[in-house]
Coordinates of C-alpha atoms in Angstrom, one line a residue:
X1 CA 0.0 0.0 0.0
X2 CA 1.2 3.6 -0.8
X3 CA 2.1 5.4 1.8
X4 CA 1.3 8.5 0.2
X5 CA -2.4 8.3 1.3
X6 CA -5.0 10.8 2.5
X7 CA -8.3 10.4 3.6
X8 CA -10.5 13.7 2.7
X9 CA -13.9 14.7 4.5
X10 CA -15.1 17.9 3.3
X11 CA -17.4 19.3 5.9
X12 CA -18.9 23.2 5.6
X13 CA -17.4 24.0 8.6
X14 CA -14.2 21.6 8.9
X15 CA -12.3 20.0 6.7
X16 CA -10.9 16.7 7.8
X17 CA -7.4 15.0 6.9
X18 CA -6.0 11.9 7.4
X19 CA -2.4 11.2 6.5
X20 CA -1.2 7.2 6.0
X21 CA 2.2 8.2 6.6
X22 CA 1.6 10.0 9.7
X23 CA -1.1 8.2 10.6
X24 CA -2.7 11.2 11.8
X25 CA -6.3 13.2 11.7
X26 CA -5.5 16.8 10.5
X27 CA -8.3 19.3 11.2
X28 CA -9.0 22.6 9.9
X29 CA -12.3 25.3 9.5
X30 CA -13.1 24.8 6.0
X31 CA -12.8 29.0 5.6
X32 CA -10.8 31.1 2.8
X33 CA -10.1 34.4 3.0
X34 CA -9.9 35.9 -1.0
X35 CA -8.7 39.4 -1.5
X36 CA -10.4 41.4 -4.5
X37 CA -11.9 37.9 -6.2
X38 CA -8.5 36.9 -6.6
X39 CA -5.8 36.3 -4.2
X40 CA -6.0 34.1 -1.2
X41 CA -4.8 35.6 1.6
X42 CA -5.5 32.6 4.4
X43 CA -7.0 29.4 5.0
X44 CA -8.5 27.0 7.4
X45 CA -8.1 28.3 11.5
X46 CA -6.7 31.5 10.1
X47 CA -9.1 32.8 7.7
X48 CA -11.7 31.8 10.1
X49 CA -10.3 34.3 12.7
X50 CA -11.0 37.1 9.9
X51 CA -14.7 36.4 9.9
X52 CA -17.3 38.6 10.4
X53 CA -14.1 40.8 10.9
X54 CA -12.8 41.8 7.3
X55 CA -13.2 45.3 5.6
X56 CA -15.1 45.0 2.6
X57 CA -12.1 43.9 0.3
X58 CA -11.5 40.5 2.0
X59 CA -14.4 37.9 1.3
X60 CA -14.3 35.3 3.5
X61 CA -16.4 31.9 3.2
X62 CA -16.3 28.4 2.6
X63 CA -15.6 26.8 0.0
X64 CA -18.4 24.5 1.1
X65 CA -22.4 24.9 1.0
X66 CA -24.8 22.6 2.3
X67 CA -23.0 19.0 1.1
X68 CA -21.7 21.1 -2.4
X69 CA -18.4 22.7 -3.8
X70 CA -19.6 26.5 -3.7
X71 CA -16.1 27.1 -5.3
X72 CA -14.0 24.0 -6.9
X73 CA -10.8 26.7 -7.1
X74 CA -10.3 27.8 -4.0
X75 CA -11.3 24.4 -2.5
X76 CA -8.5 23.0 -4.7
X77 CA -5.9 25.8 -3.4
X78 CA -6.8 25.2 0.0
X79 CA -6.6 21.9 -0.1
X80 CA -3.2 22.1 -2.2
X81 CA -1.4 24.1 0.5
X82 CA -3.2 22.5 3.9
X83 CA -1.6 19.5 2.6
X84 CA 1.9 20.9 1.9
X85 CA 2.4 22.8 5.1
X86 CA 0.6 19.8 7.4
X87 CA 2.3 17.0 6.2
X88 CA 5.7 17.9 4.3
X89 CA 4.4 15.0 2.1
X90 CA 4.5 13.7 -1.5
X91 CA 1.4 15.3 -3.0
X92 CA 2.5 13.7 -6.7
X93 CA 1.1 10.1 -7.2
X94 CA -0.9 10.4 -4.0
X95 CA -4.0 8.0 -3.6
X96 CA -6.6 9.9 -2.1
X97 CA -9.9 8.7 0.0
X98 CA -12.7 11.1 -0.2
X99 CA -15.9 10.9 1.7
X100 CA -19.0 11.0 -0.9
X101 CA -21.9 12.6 1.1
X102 CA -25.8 11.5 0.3
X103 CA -27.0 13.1 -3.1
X104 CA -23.8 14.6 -4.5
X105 CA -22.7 14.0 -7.7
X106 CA -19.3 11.0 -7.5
X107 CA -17.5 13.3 -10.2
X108 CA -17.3 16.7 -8.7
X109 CA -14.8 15.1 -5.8
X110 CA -13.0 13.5 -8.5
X111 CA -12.6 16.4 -10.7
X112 CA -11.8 18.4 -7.3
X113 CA -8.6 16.8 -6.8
X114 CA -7.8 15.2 -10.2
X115 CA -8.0 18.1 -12.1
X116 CA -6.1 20.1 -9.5
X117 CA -2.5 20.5 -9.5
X118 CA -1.7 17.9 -6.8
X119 CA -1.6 14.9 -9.8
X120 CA -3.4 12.0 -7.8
X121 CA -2.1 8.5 -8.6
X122 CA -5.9 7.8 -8.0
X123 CA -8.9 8.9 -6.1
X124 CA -11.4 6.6 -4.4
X125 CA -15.3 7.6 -3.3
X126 CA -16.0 6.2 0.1
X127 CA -20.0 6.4 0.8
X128 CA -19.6 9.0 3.6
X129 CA -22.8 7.3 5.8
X130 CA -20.5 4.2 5.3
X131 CA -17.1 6.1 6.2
X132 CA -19.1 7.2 9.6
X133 CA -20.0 4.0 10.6
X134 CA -16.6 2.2 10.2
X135 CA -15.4 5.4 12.3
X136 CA -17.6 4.0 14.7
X137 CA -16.2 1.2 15.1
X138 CA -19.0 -0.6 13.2
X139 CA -18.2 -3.5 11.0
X140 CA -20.7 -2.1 8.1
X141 CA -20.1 -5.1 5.4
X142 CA -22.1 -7.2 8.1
X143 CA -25.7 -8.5 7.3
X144 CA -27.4 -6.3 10.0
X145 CA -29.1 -3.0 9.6
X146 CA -26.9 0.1 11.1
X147 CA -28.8 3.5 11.4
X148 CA -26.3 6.3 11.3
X149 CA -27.4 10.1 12.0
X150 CA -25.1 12.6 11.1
X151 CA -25.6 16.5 12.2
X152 CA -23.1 18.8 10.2
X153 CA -22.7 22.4 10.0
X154 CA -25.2 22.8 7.4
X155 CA -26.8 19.3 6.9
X156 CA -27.9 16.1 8.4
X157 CA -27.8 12.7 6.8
X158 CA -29.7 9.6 8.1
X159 CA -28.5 6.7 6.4
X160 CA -29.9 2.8 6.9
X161 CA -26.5 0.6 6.3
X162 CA -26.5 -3.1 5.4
X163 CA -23.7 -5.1 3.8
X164 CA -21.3 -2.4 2.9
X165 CA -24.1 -0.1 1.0
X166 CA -26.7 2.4 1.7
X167 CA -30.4 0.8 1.7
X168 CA -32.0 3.7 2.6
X169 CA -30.6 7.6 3.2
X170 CA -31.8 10.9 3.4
X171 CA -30.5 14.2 3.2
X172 CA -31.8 17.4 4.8
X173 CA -30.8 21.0 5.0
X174 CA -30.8 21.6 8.7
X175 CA -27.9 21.5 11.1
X176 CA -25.5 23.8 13.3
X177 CA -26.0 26.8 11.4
X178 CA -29.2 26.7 11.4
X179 CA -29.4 26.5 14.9
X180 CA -26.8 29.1 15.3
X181 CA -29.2 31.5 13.0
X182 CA -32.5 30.4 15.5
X183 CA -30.4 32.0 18.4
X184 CA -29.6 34.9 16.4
X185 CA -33.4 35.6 15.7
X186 CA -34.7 34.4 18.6
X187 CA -32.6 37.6 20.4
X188 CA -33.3 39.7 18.0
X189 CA -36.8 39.4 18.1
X190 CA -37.2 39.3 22.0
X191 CA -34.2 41.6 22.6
X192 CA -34.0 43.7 19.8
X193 CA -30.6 42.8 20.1
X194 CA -28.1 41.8 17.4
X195 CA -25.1 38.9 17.7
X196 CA -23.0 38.0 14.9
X197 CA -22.5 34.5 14.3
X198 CA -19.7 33.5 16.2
X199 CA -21.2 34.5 19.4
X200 CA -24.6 32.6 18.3
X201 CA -22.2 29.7 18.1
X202 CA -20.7 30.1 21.4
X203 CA -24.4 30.3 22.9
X204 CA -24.9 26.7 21.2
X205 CA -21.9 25.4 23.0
X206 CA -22.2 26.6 26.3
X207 CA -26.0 26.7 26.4
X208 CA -27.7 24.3 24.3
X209 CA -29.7 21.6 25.5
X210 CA -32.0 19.5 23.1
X211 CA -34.2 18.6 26.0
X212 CA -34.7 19.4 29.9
X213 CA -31.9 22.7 30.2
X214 CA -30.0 23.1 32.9
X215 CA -30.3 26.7 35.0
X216 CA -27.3 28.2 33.2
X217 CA -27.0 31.7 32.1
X218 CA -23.9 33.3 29.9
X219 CA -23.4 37.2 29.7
X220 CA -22.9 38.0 25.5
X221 CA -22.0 41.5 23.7
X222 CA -23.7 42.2 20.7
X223 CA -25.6 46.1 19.6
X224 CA -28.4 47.2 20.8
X225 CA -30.8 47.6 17.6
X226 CA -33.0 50.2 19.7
X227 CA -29.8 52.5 20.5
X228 CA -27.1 51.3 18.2
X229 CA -24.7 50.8 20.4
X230 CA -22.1 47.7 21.7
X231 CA -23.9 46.1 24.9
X232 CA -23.4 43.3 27.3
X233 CA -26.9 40.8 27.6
X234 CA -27.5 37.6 29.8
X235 CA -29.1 34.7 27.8
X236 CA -30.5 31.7 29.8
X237 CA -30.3 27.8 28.7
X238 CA -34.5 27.6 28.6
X239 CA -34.3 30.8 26.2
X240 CA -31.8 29.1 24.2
X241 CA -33.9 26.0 24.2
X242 CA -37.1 27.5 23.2
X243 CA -34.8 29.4 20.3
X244 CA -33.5 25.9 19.0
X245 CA -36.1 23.4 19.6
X246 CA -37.9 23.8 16.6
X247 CA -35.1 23.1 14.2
X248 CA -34.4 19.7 16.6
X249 CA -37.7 18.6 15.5
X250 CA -37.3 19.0 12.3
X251 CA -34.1 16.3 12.6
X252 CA -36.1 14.1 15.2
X253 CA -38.3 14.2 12.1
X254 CA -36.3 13.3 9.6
X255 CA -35.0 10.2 11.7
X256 CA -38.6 8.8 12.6
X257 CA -39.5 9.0 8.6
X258 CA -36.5 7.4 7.7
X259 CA -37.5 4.5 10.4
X260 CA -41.1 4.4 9.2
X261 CA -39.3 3.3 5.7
X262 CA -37.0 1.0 7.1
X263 CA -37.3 -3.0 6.0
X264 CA -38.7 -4.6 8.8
X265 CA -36.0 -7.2 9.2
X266 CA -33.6 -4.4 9.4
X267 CA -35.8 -2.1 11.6
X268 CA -35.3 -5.3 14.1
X269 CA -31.7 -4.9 14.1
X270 CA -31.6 -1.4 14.5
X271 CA -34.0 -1.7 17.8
X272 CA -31.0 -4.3 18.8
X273 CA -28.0 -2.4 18.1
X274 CA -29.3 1.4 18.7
X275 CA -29.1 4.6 16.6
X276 CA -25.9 6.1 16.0
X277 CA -24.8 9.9 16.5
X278 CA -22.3 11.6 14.6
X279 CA -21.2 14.9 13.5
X280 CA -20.1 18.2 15.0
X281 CA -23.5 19.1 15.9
X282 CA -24.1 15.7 17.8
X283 CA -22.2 17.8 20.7
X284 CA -25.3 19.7 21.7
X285 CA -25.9 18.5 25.3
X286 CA -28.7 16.0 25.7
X287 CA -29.8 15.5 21.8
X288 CA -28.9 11.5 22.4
X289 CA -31.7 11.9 25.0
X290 CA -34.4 14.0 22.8
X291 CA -33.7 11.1 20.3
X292 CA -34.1 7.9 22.3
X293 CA -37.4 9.9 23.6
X294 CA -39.1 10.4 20.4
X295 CA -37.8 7.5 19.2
X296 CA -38.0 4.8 21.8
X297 CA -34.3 3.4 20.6
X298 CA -31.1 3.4 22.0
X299 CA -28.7 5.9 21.1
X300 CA -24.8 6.0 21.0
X301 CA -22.7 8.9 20.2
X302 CA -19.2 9.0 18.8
X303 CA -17.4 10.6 21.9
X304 CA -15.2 12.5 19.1
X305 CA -18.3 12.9 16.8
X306 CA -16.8 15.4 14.1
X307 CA -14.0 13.2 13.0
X308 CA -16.5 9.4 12.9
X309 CA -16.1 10.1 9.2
X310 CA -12.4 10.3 8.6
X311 CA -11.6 8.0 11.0
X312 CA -13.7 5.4 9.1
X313 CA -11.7 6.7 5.6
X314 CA -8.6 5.7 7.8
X315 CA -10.1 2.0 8.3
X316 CA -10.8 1.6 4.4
X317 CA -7.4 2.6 3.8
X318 CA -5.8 0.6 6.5
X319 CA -7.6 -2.5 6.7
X320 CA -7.4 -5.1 4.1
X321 CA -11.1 -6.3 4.7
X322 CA -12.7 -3.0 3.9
X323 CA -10.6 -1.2 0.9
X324 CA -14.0 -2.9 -1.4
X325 CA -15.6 -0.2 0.6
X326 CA -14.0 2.4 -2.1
X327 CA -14.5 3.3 -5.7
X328 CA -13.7 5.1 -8.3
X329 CA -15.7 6.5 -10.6
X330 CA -15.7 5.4 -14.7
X331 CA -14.5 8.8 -15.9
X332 CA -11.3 8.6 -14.2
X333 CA -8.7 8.6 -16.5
X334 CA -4.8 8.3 -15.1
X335 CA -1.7 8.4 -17.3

C-alpha cells in the first residue's frame, strides 16, 4: 500500500485530513479568506479568525455549501497548500480517499482533486454514511441494519447501512448553522438585540440543551438595535432551548421518517444495536436523549463525533477487509 495516502472529509465547517504516513487526523475550519476575487490571503483556522471581521475587500467563506463545492478553485488551493504545510508529504502520485456525502454528484470530488495541480495517482469515493460508521467502530459489510445520524454544520444525513451499502438515506438541509441562526433571531426578536454568528455559536456550546436545560446563564456582547450601540446581555439555557427546539424537531423528524421506511427485518436490528450519532453538531448537550425519547431506541454517540467520518476513511485505507468499501468513478482517466 502507498504510503502517500490521504483520507479527505469535506465538511462546511471543517475539513478533515488523514495522512497514512503519519497516521494522523488533520483538522482545519473549512474558511478562505480571497482578496479582491483573486488572491487568497489565508486558510483554514486563520481565515476563520477574519470572519465577520474583514473590511469589505477580503471575502471570507467556505468553499463549502450545504453538502456542495460552492467554489472547486479555492477548494482546490486550500486543499493544495493545507496539505503541503501539514504534512511535508509527497502530493505527486498520492492516492486519495474522499468521503462522498448522500446526493452529490461522484464526479465533482473526482474532478476536485484530479484536475487540480496535486496529480493524484488515483482517487477513491467512500459512501460518507459508510465512512461514519466504520469510524464508529461498526463493521458495516455485516448483514445487519446500522442506522447512522449525522448533524453537520449545514446538513444532516440519516442513512440505513447493510452489507457495505446504503439501503435507505436521506439528506436534509438543517444543522448547526441553522441553529446558530435560530439564536440569532430568537434575540433579535425578543431583545432587539443583534449577535453575529460566532457569538450565536458560542451560545450553542455553552448553552444548548435538546431537551430538559439546565439553570445556566452566559453574559454575551452584541448592539443594541434600539440605540445602536455595543452592549453586554445575559441569555439563559431555557431561552436558548425555546430558540433551537424547533429546528431539533425537524431532525427528530427526519429520523422517525427514515425508520417508518425501514425494512422490517432491518428495523429489528436497529432496535437491537441502537441509533448512531455523529457529526459536530451531535455535541449539543442531551440530543442523544431527545432522540431515544421520540424515538423509543437506544442511542450511542461518537465521543469525538466530528471526526466518525475520517476515522472510518482511515479504516478503508488501513484494513485489508474494507478497501472494497471504495471506488472510483468510470470517468477517471490516469496516465
Amino acid at each position: 500500500m502507498n504510503n502517500h495516502c490521504f483520507g479527505c472529509d469535506f465538511g462546511s465547517y471543517h475539513l478533515k485530513i488523514y495522512h497514512k504516513e503519519q497516521d494522523s487526523c488533520l483538522m482545519q475550519h473549512n474558511m478562505v479568506a480571497v482578496q479582491d476575487k483573486k488572491e487568497m490571503l489565508a486558510y483554514g483556522d486563520e481565515a476563520y479568525a477574519m470572519y465577520e471581521k474583514a473590511p469589505a475587500n477580503i471575502q471570507v467563506s467556505s468553499p463549502m455549501s450545504y453538502g456542495n463545492l460552492a467554489s472547486i478553485s479555492n477548494m482546490q488551493t486550500f486543499l493544495k497548500r493545507f496539505l503541503e504545510s501539514s504534512t511535508k508529504g509527497q502530493l505527486k502520485g498520492a492516492e486519495y480517499f474522499v468521503a462522498l456525502p448522500t446526493d452529490m454528484q461522484e464526479r465533482i470530488f473526482t474532478t476536485l482533486i484530479q484536475d487540480s495541480s496535486m496529480k493524484p495517482k488515483t482517487v477513491y469515493l467512500v459512501d460518507k454514511p459508510v465512512a461514519a460508521g466504520l469510524g464508529l467502530g461498526i463493521n458495516v459489510k455485516e448483514a445487519q441494519g446500522v442506522l447512522i445520524v449525522d448533524i453537520g454544520a449545514e446538513t444532516t444525513e440519516i442513512s440505513v447501512l447493510s452489507l457495505g451499502g446504503i439501503v435507505i438515506s436521506r439528506l436534509i438541509q438543517t444543522g448547526g448553522r441553522s441553529i446558530d441562526d435560530a439564536i440569532q433571531s430568537a434575540i433579535r426578536k425578543e431583545h432587539n438585540f443583534f449577535i453575529g454568528s460566532k457569538t450565536a455559536e458560542s451560545i450553542k456550546k455553552e448553552l444548548a440543551y435538546a431537551i430538559n436545560p439546565e439553570e445556566a446563564t452566559m453574559k454575551i456582547c452584541g448592539r443594541n438595535m434600539v440605540v445602536g450601540l455595543p452592549q453586554m446581555l445575559e441569555i439563559s439555557a431555557s431561552f436558548v432551548y425555546d430558540a433551537i427546539k424547533e429546528q431539533l424537531g425537524v431532525i427528530v423528524d427526519a429520523v422517525k421518517t427514515i425508520l417508518e421506511r425501514t425494512p422490517p427485518e432491518l428495523g429489528v436490528d436497529i432496535i437491537q444495536n441502537g441509533i448512531y450519532l455523529t457529526g459536530g453538531s451531535a455535541r449539543i448537550r442531551k440530543m442523544d436523549e431527545l432522540l431515544q425519547e421520540k424515538s423509543g431506541i437506544r442511542v450511542t454517540v461518537d465521543p469525538e463525533p466530528e471526526l466518525s467520518v475520517v476515522k472510518g476513511l482511515s479504516r478503508v485505507i488501513n484494513e485489508r477487509d474494507f478497501r472494497s468499501l471504495a471506488f472510483v468513478t468510470k470517468e477517471q482517466k490516469y496516465e
